[in-house]
PDB file of C-alpha atoms in Angstrom:
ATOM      1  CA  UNK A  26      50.074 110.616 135.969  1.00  0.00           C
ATOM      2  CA  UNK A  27      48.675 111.272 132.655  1.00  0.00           C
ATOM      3  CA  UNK A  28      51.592 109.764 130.393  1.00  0.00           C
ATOM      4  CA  UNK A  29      51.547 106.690 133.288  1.00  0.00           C
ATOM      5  CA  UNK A  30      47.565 105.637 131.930  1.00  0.00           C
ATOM      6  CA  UNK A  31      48.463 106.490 128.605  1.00  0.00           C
ATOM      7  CA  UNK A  32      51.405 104.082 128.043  1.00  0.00           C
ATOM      8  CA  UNK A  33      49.487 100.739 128.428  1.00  0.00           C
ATOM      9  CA  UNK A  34      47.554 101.699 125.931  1.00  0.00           C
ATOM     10  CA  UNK A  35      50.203 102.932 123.449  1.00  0.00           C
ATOM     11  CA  UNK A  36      52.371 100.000 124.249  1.00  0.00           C
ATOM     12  CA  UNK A  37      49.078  97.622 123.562  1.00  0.00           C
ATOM     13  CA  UNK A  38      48.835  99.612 120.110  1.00  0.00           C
ATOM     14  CA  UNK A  39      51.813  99.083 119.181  1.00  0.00           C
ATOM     15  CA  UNK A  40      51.634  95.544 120.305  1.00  0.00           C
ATOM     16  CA  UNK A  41      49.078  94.538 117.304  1.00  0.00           C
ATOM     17  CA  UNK A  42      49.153  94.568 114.033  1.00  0.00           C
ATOM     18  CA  UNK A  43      47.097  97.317 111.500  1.00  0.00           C
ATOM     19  CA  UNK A  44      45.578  94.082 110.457  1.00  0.00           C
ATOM     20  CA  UNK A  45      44.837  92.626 114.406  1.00  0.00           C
ATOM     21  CA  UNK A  46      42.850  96.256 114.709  1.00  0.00           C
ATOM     22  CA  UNK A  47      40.891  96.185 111.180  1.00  0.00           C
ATOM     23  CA  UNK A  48      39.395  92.440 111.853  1.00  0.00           C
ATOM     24  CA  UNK A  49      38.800  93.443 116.123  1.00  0.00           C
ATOM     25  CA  UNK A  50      37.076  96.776 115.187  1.00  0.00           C
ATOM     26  CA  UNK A  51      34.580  94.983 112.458  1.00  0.00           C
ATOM     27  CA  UNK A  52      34.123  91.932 115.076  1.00  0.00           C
ATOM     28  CA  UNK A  53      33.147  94.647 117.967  1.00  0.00           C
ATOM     29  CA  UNK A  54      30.838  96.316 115.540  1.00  0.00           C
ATOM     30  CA  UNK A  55      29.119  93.175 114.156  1.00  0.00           C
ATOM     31  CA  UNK A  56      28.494  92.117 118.011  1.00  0.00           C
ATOM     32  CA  UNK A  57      27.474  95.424 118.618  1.00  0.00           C
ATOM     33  CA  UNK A  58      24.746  95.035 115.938  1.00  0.00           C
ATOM     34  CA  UNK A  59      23.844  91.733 116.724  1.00  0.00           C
ATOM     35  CA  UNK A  60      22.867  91.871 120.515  1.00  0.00           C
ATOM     36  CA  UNK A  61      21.046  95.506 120.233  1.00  0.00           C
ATOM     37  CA  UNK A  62      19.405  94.214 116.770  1.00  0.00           C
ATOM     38  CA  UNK A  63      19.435  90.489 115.500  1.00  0.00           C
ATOM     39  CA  UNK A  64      19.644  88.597 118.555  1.00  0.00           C
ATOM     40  CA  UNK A  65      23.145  86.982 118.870  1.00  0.00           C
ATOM     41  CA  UNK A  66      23.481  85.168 115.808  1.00  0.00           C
ATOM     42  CA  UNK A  67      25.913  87.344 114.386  1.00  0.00           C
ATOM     43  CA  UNK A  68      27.781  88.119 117.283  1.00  0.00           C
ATOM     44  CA  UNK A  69      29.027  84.215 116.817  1.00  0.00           C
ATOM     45  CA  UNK A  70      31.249  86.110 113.853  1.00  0.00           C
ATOM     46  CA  UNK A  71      33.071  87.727 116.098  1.00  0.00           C
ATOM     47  CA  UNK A  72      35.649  85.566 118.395  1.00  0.00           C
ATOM     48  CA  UNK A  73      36.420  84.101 114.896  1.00  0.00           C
ATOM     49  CA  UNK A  74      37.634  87.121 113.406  1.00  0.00           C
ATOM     50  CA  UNK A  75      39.102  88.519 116.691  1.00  0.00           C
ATOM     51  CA  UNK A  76      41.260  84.819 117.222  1.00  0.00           C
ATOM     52  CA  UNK A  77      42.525  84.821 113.138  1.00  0.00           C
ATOM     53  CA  UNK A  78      44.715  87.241 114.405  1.00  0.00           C
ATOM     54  CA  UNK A  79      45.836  86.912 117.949  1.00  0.00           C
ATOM     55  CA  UNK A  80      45.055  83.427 120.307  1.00  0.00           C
ATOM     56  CA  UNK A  81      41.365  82.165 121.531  1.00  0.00           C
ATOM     57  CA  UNK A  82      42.277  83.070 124.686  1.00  0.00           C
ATOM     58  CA  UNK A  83      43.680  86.188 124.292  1.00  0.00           C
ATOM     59  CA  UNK A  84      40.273  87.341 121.957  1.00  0.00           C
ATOM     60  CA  UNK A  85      38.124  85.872 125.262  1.00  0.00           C
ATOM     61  CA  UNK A  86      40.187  88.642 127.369  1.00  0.00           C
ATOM     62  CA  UNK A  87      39.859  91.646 125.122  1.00  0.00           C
ATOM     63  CA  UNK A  88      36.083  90.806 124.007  1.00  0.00           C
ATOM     64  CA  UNK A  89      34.520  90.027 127.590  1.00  0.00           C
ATOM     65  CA  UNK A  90      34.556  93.942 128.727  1.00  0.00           C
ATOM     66  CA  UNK A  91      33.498  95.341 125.511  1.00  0.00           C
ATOM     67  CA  UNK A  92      30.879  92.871 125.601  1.00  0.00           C
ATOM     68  CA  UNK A  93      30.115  94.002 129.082  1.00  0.00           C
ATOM     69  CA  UNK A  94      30.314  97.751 127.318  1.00  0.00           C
ATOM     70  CA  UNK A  95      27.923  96.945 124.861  1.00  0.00           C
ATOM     71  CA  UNK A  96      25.060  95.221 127.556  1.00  0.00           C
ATOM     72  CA  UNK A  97      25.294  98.441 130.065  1.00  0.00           C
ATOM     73  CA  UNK A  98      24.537 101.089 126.767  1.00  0.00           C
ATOM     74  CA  UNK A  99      21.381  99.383 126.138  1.00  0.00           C
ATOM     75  CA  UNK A 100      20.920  98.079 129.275  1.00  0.00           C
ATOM     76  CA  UNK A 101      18.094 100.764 130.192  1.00  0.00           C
ATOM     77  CA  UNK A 102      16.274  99.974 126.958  1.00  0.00           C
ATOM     78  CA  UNK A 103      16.176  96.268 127.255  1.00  0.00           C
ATOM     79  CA  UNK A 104      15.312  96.732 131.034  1.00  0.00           C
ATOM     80  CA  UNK A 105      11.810  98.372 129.728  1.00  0.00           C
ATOM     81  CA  UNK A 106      11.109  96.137 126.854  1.00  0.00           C
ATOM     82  CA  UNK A 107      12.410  92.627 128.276  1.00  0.00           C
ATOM     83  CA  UNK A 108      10.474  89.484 128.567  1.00  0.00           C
ATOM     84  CA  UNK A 109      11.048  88.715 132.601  1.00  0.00           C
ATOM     85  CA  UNK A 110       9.035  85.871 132.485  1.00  0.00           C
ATOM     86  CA  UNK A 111      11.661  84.260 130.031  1.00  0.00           C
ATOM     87  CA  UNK A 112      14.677  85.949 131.937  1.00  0.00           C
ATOM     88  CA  UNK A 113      12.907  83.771 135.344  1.00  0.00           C
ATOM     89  CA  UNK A 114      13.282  80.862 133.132  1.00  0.00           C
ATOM     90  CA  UNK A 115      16.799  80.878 131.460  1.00  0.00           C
ATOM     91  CA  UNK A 116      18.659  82.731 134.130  1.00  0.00           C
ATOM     92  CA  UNK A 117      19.530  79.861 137.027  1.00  0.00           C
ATOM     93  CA  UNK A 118      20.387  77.324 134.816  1.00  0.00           C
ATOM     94  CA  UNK A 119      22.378  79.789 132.751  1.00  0.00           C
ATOM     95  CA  UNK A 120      24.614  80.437 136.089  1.00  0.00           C
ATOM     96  CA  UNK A 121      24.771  76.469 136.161  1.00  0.00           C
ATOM     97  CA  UNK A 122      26.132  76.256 132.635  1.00  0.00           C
ATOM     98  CA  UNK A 123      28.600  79.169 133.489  1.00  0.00           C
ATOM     99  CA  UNK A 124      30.399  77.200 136.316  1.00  0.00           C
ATOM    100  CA  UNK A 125      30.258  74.103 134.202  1.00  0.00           C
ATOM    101  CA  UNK A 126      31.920  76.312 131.570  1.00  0.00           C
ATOM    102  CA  UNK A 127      34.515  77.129 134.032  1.00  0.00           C
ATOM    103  CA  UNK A 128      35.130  73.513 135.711  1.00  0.00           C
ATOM    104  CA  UNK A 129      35.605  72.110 132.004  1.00  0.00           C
ATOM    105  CA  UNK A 130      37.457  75.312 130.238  1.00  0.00           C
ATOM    106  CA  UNK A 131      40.455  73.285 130.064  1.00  0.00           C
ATOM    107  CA  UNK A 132      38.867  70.319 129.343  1.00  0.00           C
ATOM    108  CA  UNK A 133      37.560  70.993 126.258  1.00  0.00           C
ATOM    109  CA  UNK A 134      38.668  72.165 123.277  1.00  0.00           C
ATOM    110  CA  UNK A 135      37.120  76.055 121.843  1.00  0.00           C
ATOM    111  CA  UNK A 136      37.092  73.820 118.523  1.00  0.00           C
ATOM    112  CA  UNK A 137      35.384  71.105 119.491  1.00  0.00           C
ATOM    113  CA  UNK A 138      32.779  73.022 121.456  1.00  0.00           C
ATOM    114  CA  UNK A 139      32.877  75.005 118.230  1.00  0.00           C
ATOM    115  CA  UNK A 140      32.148  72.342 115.940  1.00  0.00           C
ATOM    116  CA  UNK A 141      28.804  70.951 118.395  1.00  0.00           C
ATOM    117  CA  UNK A 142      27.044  74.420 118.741  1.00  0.00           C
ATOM    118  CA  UNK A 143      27.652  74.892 114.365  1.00  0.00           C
ATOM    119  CA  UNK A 144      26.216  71.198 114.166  1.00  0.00           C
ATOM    120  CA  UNK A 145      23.540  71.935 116.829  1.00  0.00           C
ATOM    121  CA  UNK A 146      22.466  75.424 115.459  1.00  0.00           C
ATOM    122  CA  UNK A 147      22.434  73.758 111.811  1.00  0.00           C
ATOM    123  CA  UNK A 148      20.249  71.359 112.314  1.00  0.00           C
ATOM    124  CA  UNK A 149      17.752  73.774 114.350  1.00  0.00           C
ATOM    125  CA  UNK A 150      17.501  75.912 111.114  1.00  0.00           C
ATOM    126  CA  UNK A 151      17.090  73.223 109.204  1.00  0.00           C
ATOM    127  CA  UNK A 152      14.413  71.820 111.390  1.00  0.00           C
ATOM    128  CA  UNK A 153      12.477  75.160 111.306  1.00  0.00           C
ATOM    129  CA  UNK A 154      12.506  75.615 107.852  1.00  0.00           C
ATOM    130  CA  UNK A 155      10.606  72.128 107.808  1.00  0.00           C
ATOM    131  CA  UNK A 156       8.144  73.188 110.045  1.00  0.00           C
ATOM    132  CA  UNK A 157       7.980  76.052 107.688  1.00  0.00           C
ATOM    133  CA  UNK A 158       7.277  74.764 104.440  1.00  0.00           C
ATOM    134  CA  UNK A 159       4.769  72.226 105.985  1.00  0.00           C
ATOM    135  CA  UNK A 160       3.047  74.973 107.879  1.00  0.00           C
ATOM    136  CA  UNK A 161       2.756  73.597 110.823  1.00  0.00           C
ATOM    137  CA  UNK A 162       2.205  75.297 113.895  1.00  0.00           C
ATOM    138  CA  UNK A 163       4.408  74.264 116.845  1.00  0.00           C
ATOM    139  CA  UNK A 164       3.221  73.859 120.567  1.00  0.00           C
ATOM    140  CA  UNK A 165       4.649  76.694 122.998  1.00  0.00           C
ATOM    141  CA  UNK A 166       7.930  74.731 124.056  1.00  0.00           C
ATOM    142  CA  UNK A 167       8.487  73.026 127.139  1.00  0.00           C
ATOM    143  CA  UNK A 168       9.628  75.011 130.237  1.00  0.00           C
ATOM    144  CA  UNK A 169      12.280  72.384 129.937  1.00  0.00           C
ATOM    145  CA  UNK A 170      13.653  73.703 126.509  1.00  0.00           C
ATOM    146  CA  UNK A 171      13.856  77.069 128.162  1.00  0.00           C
ATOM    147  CA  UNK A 172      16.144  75.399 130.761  1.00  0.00           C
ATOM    148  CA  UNK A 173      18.096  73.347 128.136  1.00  0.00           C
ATOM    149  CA  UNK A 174      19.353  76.536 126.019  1.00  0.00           C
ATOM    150  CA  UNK A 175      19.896  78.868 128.947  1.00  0.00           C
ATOM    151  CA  UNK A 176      22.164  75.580 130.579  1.00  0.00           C
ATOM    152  CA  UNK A 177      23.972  75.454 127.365  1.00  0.00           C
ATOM    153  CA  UNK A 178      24.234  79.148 126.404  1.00  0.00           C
ATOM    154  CA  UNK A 179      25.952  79.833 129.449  1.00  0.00           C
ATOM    155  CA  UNK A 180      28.633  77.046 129.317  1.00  0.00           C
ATOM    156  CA  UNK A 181      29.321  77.971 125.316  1.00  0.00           C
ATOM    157  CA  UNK A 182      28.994  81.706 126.416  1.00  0.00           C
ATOM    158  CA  UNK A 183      32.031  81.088 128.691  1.00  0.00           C
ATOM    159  CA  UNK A 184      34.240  78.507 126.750  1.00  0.00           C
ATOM    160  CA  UNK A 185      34.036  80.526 123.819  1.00  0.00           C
ATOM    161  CA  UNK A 186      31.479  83.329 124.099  1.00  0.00           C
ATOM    162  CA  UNK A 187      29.410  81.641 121.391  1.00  0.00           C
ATOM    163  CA  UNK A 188      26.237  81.574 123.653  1.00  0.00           C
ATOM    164  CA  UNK A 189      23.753  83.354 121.406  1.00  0.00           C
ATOM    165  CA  UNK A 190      22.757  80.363 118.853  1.00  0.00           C
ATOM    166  CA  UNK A 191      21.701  77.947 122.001  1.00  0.00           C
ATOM    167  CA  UNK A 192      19.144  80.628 123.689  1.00  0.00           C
ATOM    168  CA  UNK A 193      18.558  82.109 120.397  1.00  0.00           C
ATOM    169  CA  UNK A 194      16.815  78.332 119.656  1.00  0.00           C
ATOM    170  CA  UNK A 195      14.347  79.091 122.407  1.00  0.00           C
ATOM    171  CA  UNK A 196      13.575  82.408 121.800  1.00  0.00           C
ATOM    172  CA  UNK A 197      12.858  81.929 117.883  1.00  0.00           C
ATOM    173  CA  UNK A 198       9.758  79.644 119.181  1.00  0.00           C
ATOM    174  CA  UNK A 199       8.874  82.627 121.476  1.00  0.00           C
ATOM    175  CA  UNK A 200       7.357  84.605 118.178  1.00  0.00           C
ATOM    176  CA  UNK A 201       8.389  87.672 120.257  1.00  0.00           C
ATOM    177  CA  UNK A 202       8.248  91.301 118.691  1.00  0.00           C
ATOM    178  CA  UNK A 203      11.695  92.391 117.623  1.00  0.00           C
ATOM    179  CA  UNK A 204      12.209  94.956 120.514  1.00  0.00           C
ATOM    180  CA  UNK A 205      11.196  92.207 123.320  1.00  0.00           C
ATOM    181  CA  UNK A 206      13.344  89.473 121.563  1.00  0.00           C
ATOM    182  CA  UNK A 207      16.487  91.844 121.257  1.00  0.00           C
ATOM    183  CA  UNK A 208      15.969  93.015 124.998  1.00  0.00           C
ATOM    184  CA  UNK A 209      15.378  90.163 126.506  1.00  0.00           C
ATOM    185  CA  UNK A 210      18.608  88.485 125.232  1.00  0.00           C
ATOM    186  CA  UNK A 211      20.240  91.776 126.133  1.00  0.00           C
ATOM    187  CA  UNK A 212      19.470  91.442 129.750  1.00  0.00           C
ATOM    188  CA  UNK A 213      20.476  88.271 129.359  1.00  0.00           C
ATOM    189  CA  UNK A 214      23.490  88.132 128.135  1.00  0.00           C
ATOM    190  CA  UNK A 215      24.041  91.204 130.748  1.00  0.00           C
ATOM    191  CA  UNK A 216      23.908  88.565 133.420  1.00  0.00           C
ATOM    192  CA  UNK A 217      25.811  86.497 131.479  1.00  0.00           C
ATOM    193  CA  UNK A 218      29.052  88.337 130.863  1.00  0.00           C
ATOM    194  CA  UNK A 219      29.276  90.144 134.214  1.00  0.00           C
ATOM    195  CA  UNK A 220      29.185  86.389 135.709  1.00  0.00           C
ATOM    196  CA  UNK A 221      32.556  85.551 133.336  1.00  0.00           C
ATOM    197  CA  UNK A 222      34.618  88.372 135.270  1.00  0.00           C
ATOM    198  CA  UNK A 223      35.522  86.512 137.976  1.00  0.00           C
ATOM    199  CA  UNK A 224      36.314  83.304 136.641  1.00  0.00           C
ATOM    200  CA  UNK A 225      37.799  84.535 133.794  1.00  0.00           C
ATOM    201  CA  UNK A 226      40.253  86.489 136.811  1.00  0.00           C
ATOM    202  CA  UNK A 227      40.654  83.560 138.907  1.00  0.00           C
ATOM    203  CA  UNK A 228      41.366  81.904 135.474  1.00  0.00           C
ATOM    204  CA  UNK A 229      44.228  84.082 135.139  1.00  0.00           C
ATOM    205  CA  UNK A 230      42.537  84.792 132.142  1.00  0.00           C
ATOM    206  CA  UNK A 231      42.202  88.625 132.068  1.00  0.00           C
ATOM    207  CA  UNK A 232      45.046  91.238 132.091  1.00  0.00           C
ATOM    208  CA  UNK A 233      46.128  94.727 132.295  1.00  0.00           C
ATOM    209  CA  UNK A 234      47.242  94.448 128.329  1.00  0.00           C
ATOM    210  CA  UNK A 235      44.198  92.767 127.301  1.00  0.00           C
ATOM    211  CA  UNK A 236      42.006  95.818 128.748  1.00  0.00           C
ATOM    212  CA  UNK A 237      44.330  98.275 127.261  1.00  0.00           C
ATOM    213  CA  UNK A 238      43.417  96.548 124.148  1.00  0.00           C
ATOM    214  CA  UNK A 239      39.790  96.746 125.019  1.00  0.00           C
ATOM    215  CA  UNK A 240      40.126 100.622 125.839  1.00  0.00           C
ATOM    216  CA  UNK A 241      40.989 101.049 122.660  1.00  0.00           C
ATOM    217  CA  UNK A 242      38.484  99.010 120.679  1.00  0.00           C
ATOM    218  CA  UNK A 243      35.465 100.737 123.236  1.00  0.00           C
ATOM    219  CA  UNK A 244      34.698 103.585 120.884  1.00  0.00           C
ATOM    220  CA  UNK A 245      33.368 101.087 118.241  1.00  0.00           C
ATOM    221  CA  UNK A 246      30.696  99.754 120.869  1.00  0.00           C
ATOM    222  CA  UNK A 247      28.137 102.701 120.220  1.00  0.00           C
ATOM    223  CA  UNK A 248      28.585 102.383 116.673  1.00  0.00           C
ATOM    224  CA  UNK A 249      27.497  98.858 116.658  1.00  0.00           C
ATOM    225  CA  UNK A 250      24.486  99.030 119.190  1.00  0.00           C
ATOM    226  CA  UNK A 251      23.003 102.059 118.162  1.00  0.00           C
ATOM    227  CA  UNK A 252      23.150 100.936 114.601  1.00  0.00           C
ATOM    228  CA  UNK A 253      21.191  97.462 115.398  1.00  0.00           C
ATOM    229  CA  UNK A 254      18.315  99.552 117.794  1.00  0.00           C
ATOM    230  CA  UNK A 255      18.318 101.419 114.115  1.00  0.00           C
ATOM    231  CA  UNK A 256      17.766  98.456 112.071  1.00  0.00           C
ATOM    232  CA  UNK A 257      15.414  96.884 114.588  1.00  0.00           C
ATOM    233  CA  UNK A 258      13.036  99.504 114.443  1.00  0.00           C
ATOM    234  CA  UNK A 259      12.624  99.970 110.856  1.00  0.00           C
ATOM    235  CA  UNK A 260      12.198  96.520 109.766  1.00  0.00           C
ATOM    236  CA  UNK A 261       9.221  94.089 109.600  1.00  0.00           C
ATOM    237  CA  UNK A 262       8.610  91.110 112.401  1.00  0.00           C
ATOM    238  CA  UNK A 263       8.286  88.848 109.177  1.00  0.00           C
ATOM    239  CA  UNK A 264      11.772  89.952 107.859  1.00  0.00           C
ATOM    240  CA  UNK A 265      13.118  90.674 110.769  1.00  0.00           C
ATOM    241  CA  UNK A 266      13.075  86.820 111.820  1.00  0.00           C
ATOM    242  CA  UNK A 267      14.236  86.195 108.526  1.00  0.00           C
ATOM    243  CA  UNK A 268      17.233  88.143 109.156  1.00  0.00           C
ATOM    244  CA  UNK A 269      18.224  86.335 111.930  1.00  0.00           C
ATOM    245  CA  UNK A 270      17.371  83.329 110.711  1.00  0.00           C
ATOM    246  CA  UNK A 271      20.255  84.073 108.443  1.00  0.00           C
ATOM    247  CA  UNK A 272      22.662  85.024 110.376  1.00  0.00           C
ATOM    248  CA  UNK A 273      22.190  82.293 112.431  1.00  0.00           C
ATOM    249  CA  UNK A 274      22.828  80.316 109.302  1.00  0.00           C
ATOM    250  CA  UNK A 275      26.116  82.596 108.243  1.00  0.00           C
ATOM    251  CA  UNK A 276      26.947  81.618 112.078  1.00  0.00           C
ATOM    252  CA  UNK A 277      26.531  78.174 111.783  1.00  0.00           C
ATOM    253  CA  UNK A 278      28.295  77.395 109.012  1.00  0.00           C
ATOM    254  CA  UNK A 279      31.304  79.057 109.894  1.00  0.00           C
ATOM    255  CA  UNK A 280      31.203  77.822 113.450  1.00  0.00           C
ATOM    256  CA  UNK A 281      31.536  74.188 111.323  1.00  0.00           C
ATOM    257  CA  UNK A 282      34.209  75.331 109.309  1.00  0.00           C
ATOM    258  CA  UNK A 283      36.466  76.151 112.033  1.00  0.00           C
ATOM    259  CA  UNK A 284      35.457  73.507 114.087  1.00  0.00           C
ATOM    260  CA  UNK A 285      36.910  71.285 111.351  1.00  0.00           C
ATOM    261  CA  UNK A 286      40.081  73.023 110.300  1.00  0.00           C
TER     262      UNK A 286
END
């Protein structure tokens, strides 16, 4: 019964490359840190590094349930400390982006989706840093922005799972404190990648291989989550926001690069 479990997974193990494992372990880590500590941005890193080494949609499979993995260990902590009023706002039209994701998954390209959200997220940053240097205080945004991102974060979130820089526009403008920022995208994004599971099966996306694969990768979620609640905690709001300003920047640019190779 045992050696009947075991052999997916060995035969998944073997199935990879050392290299396959080095570049999925630091992408599971990195997203680990980024949606229990910086907010997303990062976690754009790591489909990119997961894909260099296997196919997009093989990287979708193995990364939706440790993404799942990585929601339910915080879950409890960004229950307490979300932002519901937000969550109201962003949820719906998140499930509306999600089945647009789905109706047009073979429609459009991961690299040309790619390419918009790099472009998109770009030009955000560099809008913000404008705003900045002017210092100029912004009106609170538009329930409509809200609506906008949470549209667009769930049709990126399931073409590509690259659905933190859209919400991660509107919640920037939010001037949340770090704890309510992460946890409300946590809870988000919780909604988020449970709704993928059946599309993603009906998709004929997912497999038996795929979640051997993930089995193995699952003991790096911890690492990465309790390692961003770490960071979280023991840095500023100023550079805290700074930091994710940044690696919304890191994410952007490389979203452009491989949009364009």
């Amino acid at each position: 019964m045992v050696e009947s479990l075991l052999s997916p997974i060995v035969q998944s193990f073997h199935a990879h490359s050392f290299t396959f494992f080095i570049f999925a372990i630091a992408g599971v880590i990195v997203v680990g840190i980024s949606k229990s500590g910086f907010g997303a941005g990062l976690g754009t890193l790591s489909l990119p590094l997961m894909a260099s080494q296997s196919s997009i949609n093989e990287a979708l499979a193995i990364l939706l349930p440790l993404l799942i993995a990585i929601d339910l260990v915080g879950l409890r902590r960004f229950i307490k400390n979300a932002n519901w009023r937000i969550l109201k706002l962003v949820i719906p039209p998140a499930i509306v982006g999600l089945a647009l994701g789905m109706i047009f998954f073979t429609a459009i390209t991961p690299q040309v989706l790619t390419l918009l959200i790099g472009i998109f997220t770009l030009l955000f940053l560099i809008q913000n840093l404008i705003m900045t240097h002017f210092d100029l205080k912004e009106a609170k945004p538009y329930p409509l922005l809200g609506r906008l991102m949470g549209l667009l974060s769930g049709f990126t979130s399931f073409v590509a799972h690259i659905g933190g820089p859209p919400i991660s526009i509107f919640m920037l403008r939010e001037k949340l404190l770090p704890m309510v920022y992460t946890s409300t995208l946590g809870v988000f994004f919780t909604f988020i990648n449970f709704g993928k599971l059946g599309p993603y099966a009906f998709l004929n996306l997912l497999s038996f291989k795929q979640l051997a694969t993930s089995i193995i990768l699952l003991p790096c979620v911890p690492v990465g989550v309790y390692f961003g609640f770490y960071l979280a905690k023991r840095i500023s709001m100023k550079w805290y926001y700074r930091i994710v300003q940044f690696f919304l920047l890191v994410a952007s640019v490389k979203l452009i690069s491989d949009g364009l190779l």
